[in-house]
Structures are given as C-alpha cells and as structure tokens.
Coordinates of N, CA and C in Angstrom, one line a residue:
X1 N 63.5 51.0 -5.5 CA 62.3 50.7 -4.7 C 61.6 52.0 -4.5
X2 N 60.4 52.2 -4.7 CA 59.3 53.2 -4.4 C 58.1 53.0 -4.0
X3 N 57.8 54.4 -3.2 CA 56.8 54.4 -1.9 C 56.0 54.9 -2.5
X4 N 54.7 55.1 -3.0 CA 54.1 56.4 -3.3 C 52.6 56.3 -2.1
X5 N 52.8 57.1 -1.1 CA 51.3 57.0 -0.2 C 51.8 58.6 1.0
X6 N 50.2 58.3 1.4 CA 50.2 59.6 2.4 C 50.5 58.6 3.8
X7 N 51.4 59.7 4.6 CA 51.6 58.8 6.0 C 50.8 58.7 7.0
X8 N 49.8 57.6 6.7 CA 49.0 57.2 8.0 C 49.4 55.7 8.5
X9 N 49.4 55.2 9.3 CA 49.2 54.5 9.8 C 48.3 52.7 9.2
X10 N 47.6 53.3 8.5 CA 46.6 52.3 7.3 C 47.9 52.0 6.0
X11 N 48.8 52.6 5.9 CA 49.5 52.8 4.4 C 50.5 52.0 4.6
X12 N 51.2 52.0 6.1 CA 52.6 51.0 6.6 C 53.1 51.6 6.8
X13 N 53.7 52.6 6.2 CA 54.9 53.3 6.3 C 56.2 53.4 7.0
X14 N 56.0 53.2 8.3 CA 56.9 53.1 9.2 C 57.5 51.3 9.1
X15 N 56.4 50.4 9.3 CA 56.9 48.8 8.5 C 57.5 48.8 7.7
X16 N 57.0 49.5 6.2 CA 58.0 49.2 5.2 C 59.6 49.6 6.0
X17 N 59.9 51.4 6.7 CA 61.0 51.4 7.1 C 61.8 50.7 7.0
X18 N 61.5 50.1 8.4 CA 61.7 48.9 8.7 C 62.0 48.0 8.5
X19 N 61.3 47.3 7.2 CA 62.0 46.8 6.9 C 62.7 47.4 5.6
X20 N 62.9 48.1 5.1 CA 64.1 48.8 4.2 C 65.5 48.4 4.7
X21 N 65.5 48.8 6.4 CA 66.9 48.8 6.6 C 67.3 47.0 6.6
X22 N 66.7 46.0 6.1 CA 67.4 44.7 5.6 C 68.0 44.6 4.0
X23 N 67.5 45.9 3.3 CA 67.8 45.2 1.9 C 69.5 45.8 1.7
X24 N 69.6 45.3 0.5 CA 71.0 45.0 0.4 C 71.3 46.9 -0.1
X25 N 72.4 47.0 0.3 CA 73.0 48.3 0.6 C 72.7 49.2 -0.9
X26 N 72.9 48.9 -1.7 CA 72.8 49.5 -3.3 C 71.5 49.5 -3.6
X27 N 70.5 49.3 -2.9 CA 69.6 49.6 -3.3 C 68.7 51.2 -3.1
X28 N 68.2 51.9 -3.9 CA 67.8 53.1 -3.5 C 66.1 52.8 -3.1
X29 N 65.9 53.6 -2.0 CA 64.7 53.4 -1.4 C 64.4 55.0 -1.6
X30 N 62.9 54.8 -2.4 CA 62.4 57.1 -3.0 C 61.3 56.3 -2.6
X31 N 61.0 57.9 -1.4 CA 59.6 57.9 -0.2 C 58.9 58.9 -1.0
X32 N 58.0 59.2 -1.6 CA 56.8 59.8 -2.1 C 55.9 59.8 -1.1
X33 N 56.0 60.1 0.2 CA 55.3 60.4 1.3 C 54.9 61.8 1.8
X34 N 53.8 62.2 1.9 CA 53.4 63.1 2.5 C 52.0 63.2 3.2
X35 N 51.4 64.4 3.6 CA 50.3 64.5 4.4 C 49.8 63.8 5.3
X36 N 50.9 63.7 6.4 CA 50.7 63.1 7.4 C 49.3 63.3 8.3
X37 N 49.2 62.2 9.0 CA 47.5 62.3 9.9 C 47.7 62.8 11.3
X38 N 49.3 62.4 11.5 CA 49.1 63.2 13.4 C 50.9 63.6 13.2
X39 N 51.1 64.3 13.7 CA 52.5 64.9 14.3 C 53.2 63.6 14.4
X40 N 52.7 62.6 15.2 CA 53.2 61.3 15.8 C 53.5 60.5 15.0
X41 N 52.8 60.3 14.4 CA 53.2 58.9 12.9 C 54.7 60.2 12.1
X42 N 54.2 61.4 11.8 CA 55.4 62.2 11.3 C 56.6 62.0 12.1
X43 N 56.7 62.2 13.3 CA 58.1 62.1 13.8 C 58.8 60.8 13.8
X44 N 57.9 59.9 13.9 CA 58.2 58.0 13.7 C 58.5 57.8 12.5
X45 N 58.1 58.5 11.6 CA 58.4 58.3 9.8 C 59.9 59.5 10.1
X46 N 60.0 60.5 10.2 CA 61.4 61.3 9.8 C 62.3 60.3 10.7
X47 N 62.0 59.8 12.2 CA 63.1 59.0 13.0 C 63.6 57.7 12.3
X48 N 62.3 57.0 11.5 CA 63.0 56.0 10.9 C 63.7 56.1 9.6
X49 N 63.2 57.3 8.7 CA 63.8 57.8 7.6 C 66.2 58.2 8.1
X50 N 66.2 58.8 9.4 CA 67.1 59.4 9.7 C 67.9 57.9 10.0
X51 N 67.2 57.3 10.8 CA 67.9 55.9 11.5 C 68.3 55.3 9.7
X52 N 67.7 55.1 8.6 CA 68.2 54.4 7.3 C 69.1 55.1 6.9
X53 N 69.2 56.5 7.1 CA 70.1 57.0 6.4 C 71.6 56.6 7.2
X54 N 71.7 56.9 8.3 CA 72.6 56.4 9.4 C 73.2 55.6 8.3
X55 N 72.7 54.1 7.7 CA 73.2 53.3 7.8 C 73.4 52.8 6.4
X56 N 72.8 53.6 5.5 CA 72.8 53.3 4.2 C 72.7 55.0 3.0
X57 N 73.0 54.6 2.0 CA 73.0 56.1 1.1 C 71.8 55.9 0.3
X58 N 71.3 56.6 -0.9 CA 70.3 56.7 -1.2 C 68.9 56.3 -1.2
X59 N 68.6 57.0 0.3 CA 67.2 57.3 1.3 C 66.3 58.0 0.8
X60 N 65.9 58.6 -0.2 CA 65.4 59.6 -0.7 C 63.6 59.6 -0.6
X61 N 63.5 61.0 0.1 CA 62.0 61.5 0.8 C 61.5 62.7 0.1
X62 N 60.9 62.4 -0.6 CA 60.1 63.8 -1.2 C 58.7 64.2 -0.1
X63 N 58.7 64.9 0.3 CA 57.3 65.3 1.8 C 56.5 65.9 0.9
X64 N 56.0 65.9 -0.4 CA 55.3 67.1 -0.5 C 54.5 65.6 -1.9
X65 N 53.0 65.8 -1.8 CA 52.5 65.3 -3.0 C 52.9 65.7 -4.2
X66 N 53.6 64.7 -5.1 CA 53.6 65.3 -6.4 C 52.3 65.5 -7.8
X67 N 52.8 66.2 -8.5 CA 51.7 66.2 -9.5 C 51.6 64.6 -10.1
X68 N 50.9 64.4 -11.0 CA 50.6 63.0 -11.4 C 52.2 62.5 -12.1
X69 N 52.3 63.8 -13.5 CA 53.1 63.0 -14.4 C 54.2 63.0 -13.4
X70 N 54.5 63.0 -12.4 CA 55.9 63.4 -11.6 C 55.9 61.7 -11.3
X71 N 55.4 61.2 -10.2 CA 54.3 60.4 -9.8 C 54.4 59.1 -11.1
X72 N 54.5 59.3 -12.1 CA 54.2 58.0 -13.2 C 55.8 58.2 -13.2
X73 N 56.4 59.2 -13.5 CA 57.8 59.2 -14.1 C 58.6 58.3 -12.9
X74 N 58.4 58.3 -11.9 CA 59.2 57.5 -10.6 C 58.4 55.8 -10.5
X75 N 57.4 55.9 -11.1 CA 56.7 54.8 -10.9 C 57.2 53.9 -12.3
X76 N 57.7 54.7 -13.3 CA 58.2 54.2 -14.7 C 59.6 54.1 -14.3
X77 N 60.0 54.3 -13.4 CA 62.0 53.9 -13.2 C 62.3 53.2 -12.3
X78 N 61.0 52.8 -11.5 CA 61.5 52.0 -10.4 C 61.8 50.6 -10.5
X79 N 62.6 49.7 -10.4 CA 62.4 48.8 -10.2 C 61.4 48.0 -9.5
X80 N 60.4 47.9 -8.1 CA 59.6 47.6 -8.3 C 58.8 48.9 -7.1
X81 N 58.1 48.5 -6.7 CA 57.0 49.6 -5.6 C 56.5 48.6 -4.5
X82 N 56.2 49.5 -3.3 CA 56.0 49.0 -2.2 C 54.5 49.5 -1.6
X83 N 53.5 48.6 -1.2 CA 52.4 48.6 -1.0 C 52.5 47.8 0.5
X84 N 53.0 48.9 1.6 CA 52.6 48.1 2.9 C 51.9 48.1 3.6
X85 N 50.3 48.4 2.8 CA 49.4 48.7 3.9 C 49.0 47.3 4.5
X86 N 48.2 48.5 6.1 CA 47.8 47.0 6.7 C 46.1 46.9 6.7
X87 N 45.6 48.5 5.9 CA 44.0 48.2 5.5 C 44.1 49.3 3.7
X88 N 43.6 48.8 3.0 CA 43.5 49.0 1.8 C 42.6 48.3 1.6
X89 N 41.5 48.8 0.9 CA 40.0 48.5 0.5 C 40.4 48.5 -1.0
X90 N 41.0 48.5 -1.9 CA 41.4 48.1 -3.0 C 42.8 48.2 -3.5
X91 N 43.4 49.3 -3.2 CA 44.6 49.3 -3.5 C 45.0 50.3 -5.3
X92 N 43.8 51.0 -5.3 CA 44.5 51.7 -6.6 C 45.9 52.0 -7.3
X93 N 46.9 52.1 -6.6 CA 48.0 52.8 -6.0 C 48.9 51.8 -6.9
X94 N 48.5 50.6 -6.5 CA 48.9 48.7 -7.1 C 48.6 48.9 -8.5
X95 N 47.4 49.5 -9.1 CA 47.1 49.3 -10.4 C 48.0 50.6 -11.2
X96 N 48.5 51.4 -10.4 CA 49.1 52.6 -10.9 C 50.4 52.3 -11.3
X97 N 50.7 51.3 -10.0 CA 52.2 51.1 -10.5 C 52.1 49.9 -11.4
X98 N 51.5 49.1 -12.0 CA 51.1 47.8 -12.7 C 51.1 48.5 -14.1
X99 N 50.2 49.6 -14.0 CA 50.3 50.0 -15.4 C 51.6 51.3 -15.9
X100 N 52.0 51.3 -15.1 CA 53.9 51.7 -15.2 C 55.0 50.6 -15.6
X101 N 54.6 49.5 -15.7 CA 55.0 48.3 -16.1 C 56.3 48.2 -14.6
X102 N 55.5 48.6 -13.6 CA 56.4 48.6 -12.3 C 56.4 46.9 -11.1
X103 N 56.9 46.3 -11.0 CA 56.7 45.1 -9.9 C 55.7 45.5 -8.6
X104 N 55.0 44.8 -7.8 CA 54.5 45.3 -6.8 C 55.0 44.2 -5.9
X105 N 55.2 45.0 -4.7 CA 55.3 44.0 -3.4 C 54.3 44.8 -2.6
X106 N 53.5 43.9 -1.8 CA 52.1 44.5 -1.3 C 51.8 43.5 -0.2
X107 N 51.2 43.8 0.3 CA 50.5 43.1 1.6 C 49.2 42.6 1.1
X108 N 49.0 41.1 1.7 CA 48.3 40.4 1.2 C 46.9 40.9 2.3
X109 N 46.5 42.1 2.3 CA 45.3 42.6 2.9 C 44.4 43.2 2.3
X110 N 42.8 42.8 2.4 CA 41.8 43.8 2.1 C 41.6 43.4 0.3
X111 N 41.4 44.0 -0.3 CA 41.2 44.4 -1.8 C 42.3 44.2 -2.8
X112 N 43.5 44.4 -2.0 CA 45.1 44.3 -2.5 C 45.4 43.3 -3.5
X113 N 45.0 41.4 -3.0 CA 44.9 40.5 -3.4 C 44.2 40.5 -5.0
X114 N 43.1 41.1 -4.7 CA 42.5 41.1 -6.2 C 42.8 42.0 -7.6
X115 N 44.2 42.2 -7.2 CA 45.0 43.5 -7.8 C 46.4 42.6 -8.6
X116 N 46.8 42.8 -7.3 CA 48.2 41.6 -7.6 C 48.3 40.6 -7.6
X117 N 48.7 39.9 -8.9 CA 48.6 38.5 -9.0 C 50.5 37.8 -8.3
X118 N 49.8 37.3 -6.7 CA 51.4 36.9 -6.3 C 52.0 35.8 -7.3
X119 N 53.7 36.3 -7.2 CA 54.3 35.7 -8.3 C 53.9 35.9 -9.6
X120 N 53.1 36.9 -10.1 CA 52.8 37.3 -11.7 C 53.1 38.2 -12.0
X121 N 52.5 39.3 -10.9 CA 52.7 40.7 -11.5 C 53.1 41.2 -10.3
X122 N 53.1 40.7 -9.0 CA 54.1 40.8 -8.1 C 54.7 40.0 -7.0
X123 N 54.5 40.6 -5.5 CA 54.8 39.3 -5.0 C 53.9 39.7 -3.6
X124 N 52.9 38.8 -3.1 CA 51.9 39.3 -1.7 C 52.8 38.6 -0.7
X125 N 52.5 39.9 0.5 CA 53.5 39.4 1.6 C 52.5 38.9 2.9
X126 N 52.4 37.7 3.3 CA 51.5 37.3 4.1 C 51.3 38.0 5.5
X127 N 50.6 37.9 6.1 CA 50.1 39.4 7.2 C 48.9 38.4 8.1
X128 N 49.3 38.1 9.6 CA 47.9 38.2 10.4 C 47.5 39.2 11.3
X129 N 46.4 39.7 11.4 CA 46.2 40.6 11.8 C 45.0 40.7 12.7
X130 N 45.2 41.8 13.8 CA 44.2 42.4 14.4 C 42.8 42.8 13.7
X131 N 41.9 42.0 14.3 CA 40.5 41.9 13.7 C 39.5 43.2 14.8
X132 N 40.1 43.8 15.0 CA 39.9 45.0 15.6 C 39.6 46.6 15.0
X133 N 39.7 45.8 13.5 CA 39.5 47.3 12.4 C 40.5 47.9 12.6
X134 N 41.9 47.8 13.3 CA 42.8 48.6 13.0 C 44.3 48.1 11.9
X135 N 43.6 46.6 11.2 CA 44.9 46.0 10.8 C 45.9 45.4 11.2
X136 N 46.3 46.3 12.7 CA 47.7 46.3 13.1 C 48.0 44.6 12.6
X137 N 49.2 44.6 12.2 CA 50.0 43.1 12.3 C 50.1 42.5 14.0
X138 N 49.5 41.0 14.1 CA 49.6 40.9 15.4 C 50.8 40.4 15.6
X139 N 51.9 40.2 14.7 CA 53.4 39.6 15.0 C 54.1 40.7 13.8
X140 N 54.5 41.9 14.4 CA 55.0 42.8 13.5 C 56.5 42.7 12.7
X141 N 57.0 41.7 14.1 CA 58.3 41.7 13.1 C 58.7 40.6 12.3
X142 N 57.5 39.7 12.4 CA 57.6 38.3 11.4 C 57.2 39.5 10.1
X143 N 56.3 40.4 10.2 CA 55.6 41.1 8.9 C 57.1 41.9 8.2
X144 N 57.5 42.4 9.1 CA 58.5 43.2 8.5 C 59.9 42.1 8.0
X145 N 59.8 41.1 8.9 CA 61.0 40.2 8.1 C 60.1 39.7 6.6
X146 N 59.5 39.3 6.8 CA 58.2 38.8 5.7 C 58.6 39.7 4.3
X147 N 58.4 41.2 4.8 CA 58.1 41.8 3.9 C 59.7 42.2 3.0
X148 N 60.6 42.2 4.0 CA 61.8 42.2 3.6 C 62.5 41.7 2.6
X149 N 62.2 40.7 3.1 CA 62.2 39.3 1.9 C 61.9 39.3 0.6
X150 N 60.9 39.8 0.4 CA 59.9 39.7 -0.4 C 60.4 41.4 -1.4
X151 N 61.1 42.0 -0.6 CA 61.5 43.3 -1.0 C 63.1 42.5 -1.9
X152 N 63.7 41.8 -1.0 CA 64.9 41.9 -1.7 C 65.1 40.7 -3.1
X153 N 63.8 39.7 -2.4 CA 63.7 39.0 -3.7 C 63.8 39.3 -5.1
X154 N 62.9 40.9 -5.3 CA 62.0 40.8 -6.5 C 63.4 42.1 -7.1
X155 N 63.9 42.9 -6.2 CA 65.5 43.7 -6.3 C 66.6 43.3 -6.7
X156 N 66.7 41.8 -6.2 CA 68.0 41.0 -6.5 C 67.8 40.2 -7.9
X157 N 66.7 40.6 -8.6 CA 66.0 39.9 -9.9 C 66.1 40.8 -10.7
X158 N 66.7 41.8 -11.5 CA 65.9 42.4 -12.2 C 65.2 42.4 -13.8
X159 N 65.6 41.0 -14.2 CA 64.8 40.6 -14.7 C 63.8 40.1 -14.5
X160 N 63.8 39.4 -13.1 CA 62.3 38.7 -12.5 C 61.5 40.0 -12.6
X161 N 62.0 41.2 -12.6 CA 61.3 42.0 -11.7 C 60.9 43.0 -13.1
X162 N 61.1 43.0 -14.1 CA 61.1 43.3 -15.1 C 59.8 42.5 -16.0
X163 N 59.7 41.5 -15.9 CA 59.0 40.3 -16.2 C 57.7 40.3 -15.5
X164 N 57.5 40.5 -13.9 CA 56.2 41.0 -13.6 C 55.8 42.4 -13.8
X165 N 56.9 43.0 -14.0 CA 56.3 44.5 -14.4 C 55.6 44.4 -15.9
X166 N 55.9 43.8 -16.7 CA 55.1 44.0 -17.9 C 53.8 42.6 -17.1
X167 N 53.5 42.0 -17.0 CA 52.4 40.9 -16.5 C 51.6 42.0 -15.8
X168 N 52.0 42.9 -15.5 CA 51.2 44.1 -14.6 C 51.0 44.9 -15.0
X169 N 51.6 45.4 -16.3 CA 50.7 46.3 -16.6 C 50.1 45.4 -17.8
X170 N 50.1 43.9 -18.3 CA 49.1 43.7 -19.4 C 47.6 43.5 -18.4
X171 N 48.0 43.2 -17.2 CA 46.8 42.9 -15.9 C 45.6 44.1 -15.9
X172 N 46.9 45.7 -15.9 CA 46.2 46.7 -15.5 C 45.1 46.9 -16.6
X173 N 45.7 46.7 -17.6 CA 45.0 47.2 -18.8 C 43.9 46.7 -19.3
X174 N 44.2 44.8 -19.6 CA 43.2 44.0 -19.7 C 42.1 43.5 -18.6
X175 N 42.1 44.1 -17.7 CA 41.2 43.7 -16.5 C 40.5 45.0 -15.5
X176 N 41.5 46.1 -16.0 CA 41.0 47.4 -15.0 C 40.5 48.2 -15.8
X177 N 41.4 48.1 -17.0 CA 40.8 49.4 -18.2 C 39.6 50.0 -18.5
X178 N 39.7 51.1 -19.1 CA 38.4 51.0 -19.4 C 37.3 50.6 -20.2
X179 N 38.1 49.7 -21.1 CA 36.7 49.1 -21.7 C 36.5 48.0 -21.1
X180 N 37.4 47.0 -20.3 CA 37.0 45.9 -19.6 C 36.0 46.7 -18.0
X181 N 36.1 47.6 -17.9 CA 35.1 48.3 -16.6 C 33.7 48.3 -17.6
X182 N 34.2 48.6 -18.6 CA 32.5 49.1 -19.1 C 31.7 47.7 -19.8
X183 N 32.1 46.9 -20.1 CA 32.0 45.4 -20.5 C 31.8 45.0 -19.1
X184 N 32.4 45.0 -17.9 CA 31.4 44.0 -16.8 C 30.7 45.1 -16.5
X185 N 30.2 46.6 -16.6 CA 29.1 46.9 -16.5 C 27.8 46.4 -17.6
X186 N 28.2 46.4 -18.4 CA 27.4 46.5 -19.6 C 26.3 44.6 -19.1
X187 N 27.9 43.9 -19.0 CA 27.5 42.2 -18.1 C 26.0 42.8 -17.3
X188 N 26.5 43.6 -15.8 CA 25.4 43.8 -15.3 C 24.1 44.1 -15.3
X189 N 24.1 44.6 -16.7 CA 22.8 45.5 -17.3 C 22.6 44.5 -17.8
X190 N 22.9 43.9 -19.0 CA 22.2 42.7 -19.5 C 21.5 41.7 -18.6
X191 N 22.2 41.4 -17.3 CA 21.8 40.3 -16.2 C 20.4 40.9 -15.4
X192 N 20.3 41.9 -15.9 CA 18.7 42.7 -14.9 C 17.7 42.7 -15.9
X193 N 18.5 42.8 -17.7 CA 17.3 43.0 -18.5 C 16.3 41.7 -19.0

C-alpha cells in the first residue's frame, strides 16, 4: 500500500493513518509524504505514523519529495495506492498510479470520480462532507472505517487488485493520453468551426 502526496490537510493524510492501523498486519504501508503546510498537521502525521508503528512492522515514511523515476518505481510495486483526499479538483496523482498498472482506492470527492472507475480500475470510498470549502468528512470515523475496508478489500485480492491495475492503466492511456487529449481538443475546434 502507497501514499504518494504532500501533507496537507486537503490530501487525508492523517484519515488514511487511521485508517491503516485496521488492515491486516502483513501489510506494508510506504508514506511518500512530505512538505508539510503547518508544524501542526506535521506533528499529527509523525504522532500517527509512531502510534502505527507501535502496533505493526513495515510503516515506512520517506519525508522528502522524491524524484519522478523514484516515485513511478514505488508506484510500479505497489499493490495498490491510496488517494484520501477530502478536496482534489482532479486527482492527477490517480492517473499516475493507473498508468503504473497500480489499484486506486480514493475518495469519492471533487474530480477523483472521473478518474477512477469504482470497481474497474479501483475502488471509490463514499465520503459526506462539510459544504464549507473545507471537505472536512462530517462523520470521520464512518470515512475512515469506509476507507479501511475498501483498503483491505483490494490487499486481500491480489489478483483483484492486479486486474484493476492493468483496467487502469488501459483507462490512463486510452482516455488521458496524449492523443486522446488532443482528439477531444481537436472535437472542440471542429465544434466552433
């Protein structure tokens, strides 16, 4: 299981923790986390990183952004990736690990949806939320049980989880690529001419 995001608050970070400490013990959890937004969210991310370790063995936190190919290599070994934001305006991050032939479990928020196809190429974790522009989940620990689930589902498969990883990256390719970007541009120019 893999994180790849900067720790703010918009990304989950601390939820996924959270829910991490439900999945089944053999599972390795790698935090690709760094550049944190306040001191605050940082100390709540190392407190829940330390509370997992407590309780389970391979926790593993890299704090520093990696270069790209680093970055693809973790996203090509993982069994699947974790997308727990609770505001993502598209979710690039989804199409990165899709075209790593990687599973996504993601929050059914924002832009995210039109990325991952739940049950195809991953699995969307339902979320209601504060309409206050801040995301927050308004029942956090139904989200984190939610999300948990949905974590250990696609882990305890790994052929399920193998099976949306290639559905995701034929998704990434045939639908994000770049010749399908420049074909629904090209759509748009024809529609004005």
């Amino acid at each position: 299981m893999v994180f790849v995001g900067r720790i703010t608050r918009q990304k989950g970070l601390p939820l996924f923790l959270r829910a991490c400490a439900a999945l089944p013990p053999e599972v390795q959890v790698v935090l690709c986390a760094g550049a944190p937004d306040t001191p605050e969210i940082l100390a709540e991310v190392e407190g829940l990183v330390a509370s997992l370790r407590e309780d389970r063995s391979g926790v593993v936190w890299i704090p520093e952004m990696l270069p790209r190919a680093e970055v693809v290599a973790l996203l090509t070994q993982a069994t699947a990736f974790a997308c727990p934001s609770i505001y993502e305006p598209l979710g690039i991050v989804n199409l990165e690990a899709m075209a790593c032939e990687t599973a996504v479990i993601a929050t059914a928020t924002g832009g995210i949806p039109e990325v991952v196809v739940d049950g195809t190429t991953g699995v969307l974790v339902p979320i209601e939320q504060a309409t206050d522009g801040t995301g927050t989940p308004l029942d956090p620990e139904r989200y984190v049980a939610d999300f948990a689930a949905a974590l250990t589902s696609v882990v305890s498969s790994p052929d399920r989880a193998a099976e949306m990883g290639r559905a995701g990256r034929a998704r990434a390719i045939d639908s994000f690529g770049w010749p399908a970007i420049a074909e629904r541009t090209m759509e748009v120019y024809r529609s004005v001419l």
